[in-house]
Every structure is written in C-alpha cells, then in structure tokens.
Amino acid sequence: MTNNDEPRVGYGAASGDDARPVTIPRLHAAHRASRPLVMVTAYDATFAKMLDDAGVDILLVGDSLGMVVQGRPDTLEVTVEDMIYHARAVSRGAKRAHRVVDMPFLSYQVSESAAVENAGRLMAQGRAHAVKLEGGRAVAPTIERIVAAGIPVMGHVGLTPQHVHAMGGFRVQGKTEADAERIFEDARAVEAAGAYALVLEGIPGPLAERITQALSIPTIGIGAGVGCSGQVLVCYDLLGMFEALKPKFVRRYDAWYERGVAAVRAFCDDVRSRRFPGPEHTFGVPKPSR
Ligand code: KIV
C-alpha cells in the first residue's frame, strides 16, 4: 500500500498495490482505514476476469442472475444448482477478488440444517469465499448456525428482492419512522449474529448512514446513498447492458446494449454483402501436393 488516503490505488481498496487474494481481514482493514469497498455482480468467467482486472474488491454471484441472465421477472425461481453453476464459472475467471455467492430463495428459510448444508455446497462446489442471504432478525439464528459451521455470511436488509411479493414490488423500504426502526434493528441483529458485512438495499440515505455509523462491520449500499462503507452495482446495469429495467439509483458507465446492437448489425451487413470473411480471415490456397 502506498498511501492509505488515496481513494483508488492499484488493485482496489482492499488490496492496494498488492495482487494477493482479497480476504475478509483485508476487507475489514480497508473498512477501518475508511477506504470505500467496491462490489460488482459477476455470473461467468469472462466477466469475472474483466472485473477482477479492473480492481473490484468483491465479486457477488447474485441471484439477480435470475433476471439479467435467465430473463425471469424476479429472483424467486433461482436454484442452488444455478448458483453453483455460475459461482464455479466466476471462480475460474477471478484470481484476486473476494467471491460471495447468494443463497437463493428457500435455500435457507426452511430449516437451519438445510441452510448450513446449502451454504456448504455453495462453498465446496461453488468455490465461494462467503455466502449472502436476505433478512434481519428472522434469519439471525440461521446466520449464527452458518457462521458456526465456519462459513462467512454477508447479510442483506432493506429492499430484499426475495420478498418482492410481501413488499408489493421492488419498493424503497424504511420510509416511515417505524419501518426505518425495523430495518435498523434488523441490521444490528445481523451483525450480532456474526455477519462480516451487510448489504443495504433501497433505503433512504440518512437511514443507511445511521446504520453504517452504528455497526462495526462494513455496509455495502445499493440505492442507499453515499453514506455506506462501499457500493455495489449489478454489472449489466453498470455497463448499460440490461434494457428491461433502469432503477433510479443506477449510473450507467457505458451503453453496451446499444453498442452491441450496432456491432452485430455491422456483422449482419458484412455477411449479407459478402464483405466477411475477408481474405485475411480465409485459410490460404491449398499447397500443391508433392
Ligand atoms: O442479487 C444481487 O445482485 C444482489 C445485489 C443487488 C446486492 O443481491
């Protein structure tokens, strides 16, 4: 590390100029030094390598893959097998970033022992470094059991997409005083249960800041303002690849969808007008046989 005050150095907040793998102690050290953590979702090896090379601290194999990869309206149909498949692919592409894998809907709510078993599969077969699950006080005993099995847990409170129907849609949470208090207590319960970090999604900025100040573990925000210890975005949103939905909190850093359509159109035109393949793509004239 060259300078702890630098906002962006070398390989990322948690590793500085050091190319060694990002571990939870290094994430916590970055948090203690007030260096914002960067988390981005990844679902395959190619993206994982690109995000890793860009200096992202944490790759999240999010169950958002149900929407952006599988084209479903929400995350509810995603299975443990789906998560293992994508997590394994991500593990092959990423060499340095810390890898967190989402526990999908009903993989941890039915019983604590099933939760430990499913979390264990994500670690062993999905090559995860940690798992993430949604909920507050209701899942705190489950988090405790998983942590006791030696599996690090990242929590997730506020707008929890697996509760889409209970919430009446993907809506900002914590807008009333009572709801803000509920989320605050949920966040404290998740920390007390042993989580090493916490995602705060879709809550007012002042509430996220209050939670961040009250906890000792890092908070990672999405649609929760600038007062969190770090930020996460879905890679397809960040790159402008997902046209179906553009939440207000997303900043698109590129327009891959439009650029992709234009590139593929150019390929279609080239094929149809016989400009592709050109002579440089064509294997040469057969050599005369001796
Ligand atoms: O599944 C996901 O991508 C997530 C992030 C939005 C935090 O949980």
PDB file of N, CA and C in Angstrom, residues 138-196:
ATOM      1  N   ALA A 138     -35.387 -12.244  11.633  1.00  0.00           N
ATOM      2  CA  ALA A 138     -35.982 -13.561  11.338  1.00  0.00           C
ATOM      3  C   ALA A 138     -34.928 -14.588  10.936  1.00  0.00           C
ATOM      4  N   VAL A 139     -33.833 -14.143  10.320  1.00  0.00           N
ATOM      5  CA  VAL A 139     -32.813 -15.110   9.864  1.00  0.00           C
ATOM      6  C   VAL A 139     -31.546 -15.068  10.731  1.00  0.00           C
ATOM      7  N   ALA A 140     -31.565 -14.251  11.787  1.00  0.00           N
ATOM      8  CA  ALA A 140     -30.355 -14.132  12.618  1.00  0.00           C
ATOM      9  C   ALA A 140     -29.903 -15.490  13.194  1.00  0.00           C
ATOM     10  N   PRO A 141     -30.820 -16.323  13.708  1.00  0.00           N
ATOM     11  CA  PRO A 141     -30.372 -17.634  14.215  1.00  0.00           C
ATOM     12  C   PRO A 141     -29.749 -18.498  13.107  1.00  0.00           C
ATOM     13  N   THR A 142     -30.260 -18.380  11.898  1.00  0.00           N
ATOM     14  CA  THR A 142     -29.709 -19.140  10.768  1.00  0.00           C
ATOM     15  C   THR A 142     -28.304 -18.637  10.440  1.00  0.00           C
ATOM     16  N   ILE A 143     -28.125 -17.322  10.462  1.00  0.00           N
ATOM     17  CA  ILE A 143     -26.788 -16.766  10.203  1.00  0.00           C
ATOM     18  C   ILE A 143     -25.814 -17.303  11.249  1.00  0.00           C
ATOM     19  N   GLU A 144     -26.262 -17.339  12.503  1.00  0.00           N
ATOM     20  CA  GLU A 144     -25.389 -17.835  13.581  1.00  0.00           C
ATOM     21  C   GLU A 144     -24.951 -19.278  13.320  1.00  0.00           C
ATOM     22  N   ARG A 145     -25.888 -20.099  12.875  1.00  0.00           N
ATOM     23  CA  ARG A 145     -25.588 -21.521  12.604  1.00  0.00           C
ATOM     24  C   ARG A 145     -24.594 -21.660  11.448  1.00  0.00           C
ATOM     25  N   ILE A 146     -24.800 -20.886  10.400  1.00  0.00           N
ATOM     26  CA  ILE A 146     -23.906 -20.982   9.232  1.00  0.00           C
ATOM     27  C   ILE A 146     -22.509 -20.502   9.613  1.00  0.00           C
ATOM     28  N   VAL A 147     -22.451 -19.392  10.346  1.00  0.00           N
ATOM     29  CA  VAL A 147     -21.145 -18.854  10.782  1.00  0.00           C
ATOM     30  C   VAL A 147     -20.450 -19.870  11.693  1.00  0.00           C
ATOM     31  N   ALA A 148     -21.224 -20.533  12.558  1.00  0.00           N
ATOM     32  CA  ALA A 148     -20.636 -21.526  13.476  1.00  0.00           C
ATOM     33  C   ALA A 148     -20.045 -22.701  12.702  1.00  0.00           C
ATOM     34  N   ALA A 149     -20.547 -22.921  11.478  1.00  0.00           N
ATOM     35  CA  ALA A 149     -20.001 -24.006  10.643  1.00  0.00           C
ATOM     36  C   ALA A 149     -18.738 -23.550   9.903  1.00  0.00           C
ATOM     37  N   GLY A 150     -18.312 -22.319  10.147  1.00  0.00           N
ATOM     38  CA  GLY A 150     -17.076 -21.829   9.514  1.00  0.00           C
ATOM     39  C   GLY A 150     -17.300 -21.176   8.170  1.00  0.00           C
ATOM     40  N   ILE A 151     -18.536 -20.812   7.907  1.00  0.00           N
ATOM     41  CA  ILE A 151     -18.866 -20.202   6.606  1.00  0.00           C
ATOM     42  C   ILE A 151     -19.183 -18.722   6.832  1.00  0.00           C
ATOM     43  N   PRO A 152     -18.374 -17.818   6.239  1.00  0.00           N
ATOM     44  CA  PRO A 152     -18.652 -16.396   6.424  1.00  0.00           C
ATOM     45  C   PRO A 152     -19.958 -15.989   5.745  1.00  0.00           C
ATOM     46  N   VAL A 153     -20.721 -15.115   6.430  1.00  0.00           N
ATOM     47  CA  VAL A 153     -22.018 -14.675   5.915  1.00  0.00           C
ATOM     48  C   VAL A 153     -22.041 -13.162   5.754  1.00  0.00           C
ATOM     49  N   MET A 154     -22.490 -12.731   4.562  1.00  0.00           N
ATOM     50  CA  MET A 154     -22.807 -11.323   4.311  1.00  0.00           C
ATOM     51  C   MET A 154     -24.322 -11.192   4.431  1.00  0.00           C
ATOM     52  N   GLY A 155     -24.799 -10.209   5.200  1.00  0.00           N
ATOM     53  CA  GLY A 155     -26.244 -10.002   5.349  1.00  0.00           C
ATOM     54  C   GLY A 155     -26.783  -9.089   4.263  1.00  0.00           C
ATOM     55  N   HIS A 156     -28.097  -8.884   4.251  1.00  0.00           N
ATOM     56  CA  HIS A 156     -28.751  -8.058   3.215  1.00  0.00           C
ATOM     57  C   HIS A 156     -30.098  -7.629   3.796  1.00  0.00           C
ATOM     58  N   VAL A 157     -30.242  -6.337   4.107  1.00  0.00           N
ATOM     59  CA  VAL A 157     -31.511  -5.833   4.657  1.00  0.00           C
ATOM     60  C   VAL A 157     -31.997  -4.630   3.853  1.00  0.00           C
ATOM     61  N   GLY A 158     -33.234  -4.219   4.144  1.00  0.00           N
ATOM     62  CA  GLY A 158     -33.854  -3.105   3.416  1.00  0.00           C
ATOM     63  C   GLY A 158     -34.760  -3.677   2.347  1.00  0.00           C
ATOM     64  N   LEU A 159     -34.522  -3.281   1.087  1.00  0.00           N
ATOM     65  CA  LEU A 159     -35.262  -3.869  -0.033  1.00  0.00           C
ATOM     66  C   LEU A 159     -34.632  -5.235  -0.307  1.00  0.00           C
ATOM     67  N   THR A 160     -35.359  -6.272   0.044  1.00  0.00           N
ATOM     68  CA  THR A 160     -34.834  -7.632  -0.116  1.00  0.00           C
ATOM     69  C   THR A 160     -35.633  -8.298  -1.254  1.00  0.00           C
ATOM     70  N   PRO A 161     -35.004  -8.451  -2.442  1.00  0.00           N
ATOM     71  CA  PRO A 161     -35.766  -8.875  -3.628  1.00  0.00           C
ATOM     72  C   PRO A 161     -36.494 -10.215  -3.476  1.00  0.00           C
ATOM     73  N   GLN A 162     -36.015 -11.099  -2.607  1.00  0.00           N
ATOM     74  CA  GLN A 162     -36.727 -12.368  -2.433  1.00  0.00           C
ATOM     75  C   GLN A 162     -38.086 -12.173  -1.733  1.00  0.00           C
ATOM     76  N   HIS A 163     -38.313 -10.975  -1.147  1.00  0.00           N
ATOM     77  CA  HIS A 163     -39.599 -10.667  -0.503  1.00  0.00           C
ATOM     78  C   HIS A 163     -40.458  -9.785  -1.412  1.00  0.00           C
ATOM     79  N   VAL A 164     -40.230  -9.875  -2.726  1.00  0.00           N
ATOM     80  CA  VAL A 164     -40.880  -8.946  -3.658  1.00  0.00           C
ATOM     81  C   VAL A 164     -42.395  -8.907  -3.481  1.00  0.00           C
ATOM     82  N   HIS A 165     -43.009 -10.073  -3.251  1.00  0.00           N
ATOM     83  CA  HIS A 165     -44.473 -10.077  -3.137  1.00  0.00           C
ATOM     84  C   HIS A 165     -44.929  -9.543  -1.779  1.00  0.00           C
ATOM     85  N   ALA A 166     -44.184  -9.861  -0.734  1.00  0.00           N
ATOM     86  CA  ALA A 166     -44.522  -9.337   0.597  1.00  0.00           C
ATOM     87  C   ALA A 166     -44.387  -7.812   0.620  1.00  0.00           C
ATOM     88  N   MET A 167     -43.428  -7.277  -0.155  1.00  0.00           N
ATOM     89  CA  MET A 167     -43.211  -5.820  -0.170  1.00  0.00           C
ATOM     90  C   MET A 167     -44.160  -5.120  -1.140  1.00  0.00           C
ATOM     91  N   GLY A 168     -44.851  -5.902  -1.994  1.00  0.00           N
ATOM     92  CA  GLY A 168     -45.742  -5.294  -3.001  1.00  0.00           C
ATOM     93  C   GLY A 168     -44.968  -4.718  -4.164  1.00  0.00           C
ATOM     94  N   GLY A 169     -43.813  -5.303  -4.478  1.00  0.00           N
ATOM     95  CA  GLY A 169     -42.988  -4.833  -5.602  1.00  0.00           C
ATOM     96  C   GLY A 169     -41.602  -4.454  -5.114  1.00  0.00           C
ATOM     97  N   PHE A 170     -40.748  -4.055  -6.056  1.00  0.00           N
ATOM     98  CA  PHE A 170     -39.383  -3.637  -5.706  1.00  0.00           C
ATOM     99  C   PHE A 170     -39.444  -2.175  -5.254  1.00  0.00           C
ATOM    100  N   ARG A 171     -39.809  -1.956  -4.000  1.00  0.00           N
ATOM    101  CA  ARG A 171     -40.063  -0.595  -3.499  1.00  0.00           C
ATOM    102  C   ARG A 171     -39.059  -0.225  -2.423  1.00  0.00           C
ATOM    103  N   VAL A 172     -38.727   1.068  -2.400  1.00  0.00           N
ATOM    104  CA  VAL A 172     -37.848   1.581  -1.347  1.00  0.00           C
ATOM    105  C   VAL A 172     -38.480   1.289   0.013  1.00  0.00           C
ATOM    106  N   GLN A 173     -37.658   0.824   0.943  1.00  0.00           N
ATOM    107  CA  GLN A 173     -38.124   0.472   2.284  1.00  0.00           C
ATOM    108  C   GLN A 173     -37.635   1.524   3.292  1.00  0.00           C
ATOM    109  N   GLY A 174     -38.236   1.517   4.484  1.00  0.00           N
ATOM    110  CA  GLY A 174     -37.742   2.366   5.582  1.00  0.00           C
ATOM    111  C   GLY A 174     -38.119   3.825   5.436  1.00  0.00           C
ATOM    112  N   LYS A 175     -39.261   4.089   4.767  1.00  0.00           N
ATOM    113  CA  LYS A 175     -39.633   5.495   4.561  1.00  0.00           C
ATOM    114  C   LYS A 175     -40.383   6.064   5.773  1.00  0.00           C
ATOM    115  N   THR A 176     -41.055   5.191   6.540  1.00  0.00           N
ATOM    116  CA  THR A 176     -41.712   5.688   7.760  1.00  0.00           C
ATOM    117  C   THR A 176     -40.757   5.455   8.931  1.00  0.00           C
ATOM    118  N   GLU A 177     -41.034   6.183  10.038  1.00  0.00           N
ATOM    119  CA  GLU A 177     -40.164   6.049  11.213  1.00  0.00           C
ATOM    120  C   GLU A 177     -40.151   4.601  11.727  1.00  0.00           C
ATOM    121  N   ALA A 178     -41.347   3.988  11.751  1.00  0.00           N
ATOM    122  CA  ALA A 178     -41.452   2.618  12.285  1.00  0.00           C
ATOM    123  C   ALA A 178     -40.691   1.640  11.395  1.00  0.00           C
ATOM    124  N   ASP A 179     -40.811   1.816  10.085  1.00  0.00           N
ATOM    125  CA  ASP A 179     -40.128   0.898   9.173  1.00  0.00           C
ATOM    126  C   ASP A 179     -38.612   1.105   9.227  1.00  0.00           C
ATOM    127  N   ALA A 180     -38.200   2.366   9.384  1.00  0.00           N
ATOM    128  CA  ALA A 180     -36.767   2.659   9.498  1.00  0.00           C
ATOM    129  C   ALA A 180     -36.213   1.989  10.758  1.00  0.00           C
ATOM    130  N   GLU A 181     -36.990   2.029  11.829  1.00  0.00           N
ATOM    131  CA  GLU A 181     -36.554   1.417  13.098  1.00  0.00           C
ATOM    132  C   GLU A 181     -36.443  -0.099  12.939  1.00  0.00           C
ATOM    133  N   ARG A 182     -37.409  -0.667  12.218  1.00  0.00           N
ATOM    134  CA  ARG A 182     -37.386  -2.127  11.970  1.00  0.00           C
ATOM    135  C   ARG A 182     -36.095  -2.498  11.227  1.00  0.00           C
ATOM    136  N   ILE A 183     -35.756  -1.745  10.214  1.00  0.00           N
ATOM    137  CA  ILE A 183     -34.563  -2.070   9.413  1.00  0.00           C
ATOM    138  C   ILE A 183     -33.292  -1.855  10.236  1.00  0.00           C
ATOM    139  N   PHE A 184     -33.287  -0.796  11.063  1.00  0.00           N
ATOM    140  CA  PHE A 184     -32.136  -0.540  11.933  1.00  0.00           C
ATOM    141  C   PHE A 184     -31.916  -1.738  12.870  1.00  0.00           C
ATOM    142  N   GLU A 185     -32.993  -2.214  13.487  1.00  0.00           N
ATOM    143  CA  GLU A 185     -32.863  -3.353  14.420  1.00  0.00           C
ATOM    144  C   GLU A 185     -32.471  -4.631  13.661  1.00  0.00           C
ATOM    145  N   ASP A 186     -32.972  -4.781  12.444  1.00  0.00           N
ATOM    146  CA  ASP A 186     -32.582  -5.941  11.625  1.00  0.00           C
ATOM    147  C   ASP A 186     -31.079  -5.915  11.354  1.00  0.00           C
ATOM    148  N   ALA A 187     -30.570  -4.736  11.022  1.00  0.00           N
ATOM    149  CA  ALA A 187     -29.135  -4.606  10.725  1.00  0.00           C
ATOM    150  C   ALA A 187     -28.312  -4.973  11.954  1.00  0.00           C
ATOM    151  N   ARG A 188     -28.751  -4.503  13.114  1.00  0.00           N
ATOM    152  CA  ARG A 188     -27.993  -4.827  14.347  1.00  0.00           C
ATOM    153  C   ARG A 188     -28.037  -6.314  14.656  1.00  0.00           C
ATOM    154  N   ALA A 189     -29.178  -6.935  14.380  1.00  0.00           N
ATOM    155  CA  ALA A 189     -29.320  -8.372  14.655  1.00  0.00           C
ATOM    156  C   ALA A 189     -28.403  -9.183  13.732  1.00  0.00           C
ATOM    157  N   VAL A 190     -28.278  -8.743  12.484  1.00  0.00           N
ATOM    158  CA  VAL A 190     -27.424  -9.462  11.524  1.00  0.00           C
ATOM    159  C   VAL A 190     -25.961  -9.351  11.962  1.00  0.00           C
ATOM    160  N   GLU A 191     -25.558  -8.171  12.414  1.00  0.00           N
ATOM    161  CA  GLU A 191     -24.180  -8.035  12.910  1.00  0.00           C
ATOM    162  C   GLU A 191     -23.973  -8.900  14.162  1.00  0.00           C
ATOM    163  N   ALA A 192     -24.928  -8.850  15.082  1.00  0.00           N
ATOM    164  CA  ALA A 192     -24.795  -9.621  16.327  1.00  0.00           C
ATOM    165  C   ALA A 192     -24.737 -11.124  16.044  1.00  0.00           C
ATOM    166  N   ALA A 193     -25.379 -11.559  14.960  1.00  0.00           N
ATOM    167  CA  ALA A 193     -25.383 -12.992  14.611  1.00  0.00           C
ATOM    168  C   ALA A 193     -24.052 -13.436  14.009  1.00  0.00           C
ATOM    169  N   GLY A 194     -23.188 -12.482  13.678  1.00  0.00           N
ATOM    170  CA  GLY A 194     -21.850 -12.862  13.208  1.00  0.00           C
ATOM    171  C   GLY A 194     -21.541 -12.561  11.760  1.00  0.00           C
ATOM    172  N   ALA A 195     -22.427 -11.813  11.080  1.00  0.00           N
ATOM    173  CA  ALA A 195     -22.139 -11.460   9.673  1.00  0.00           C
ATOM    174  C   ALA A 195     -20.902 -10.566   9.620  1.00  0.00           C
ATOM    175  N   TYR A 196     -20.124 -10.702   8.532  1.00  0.00           N
ATOM    176  CA  TYR A 196     -18.890  -9.901   8.428  1.00  0.00           C
ATOM    177  C   TYR A 196     -19.092  -8.643   7.584  1.00  0.00           C
TER     178      TYR A 196
END
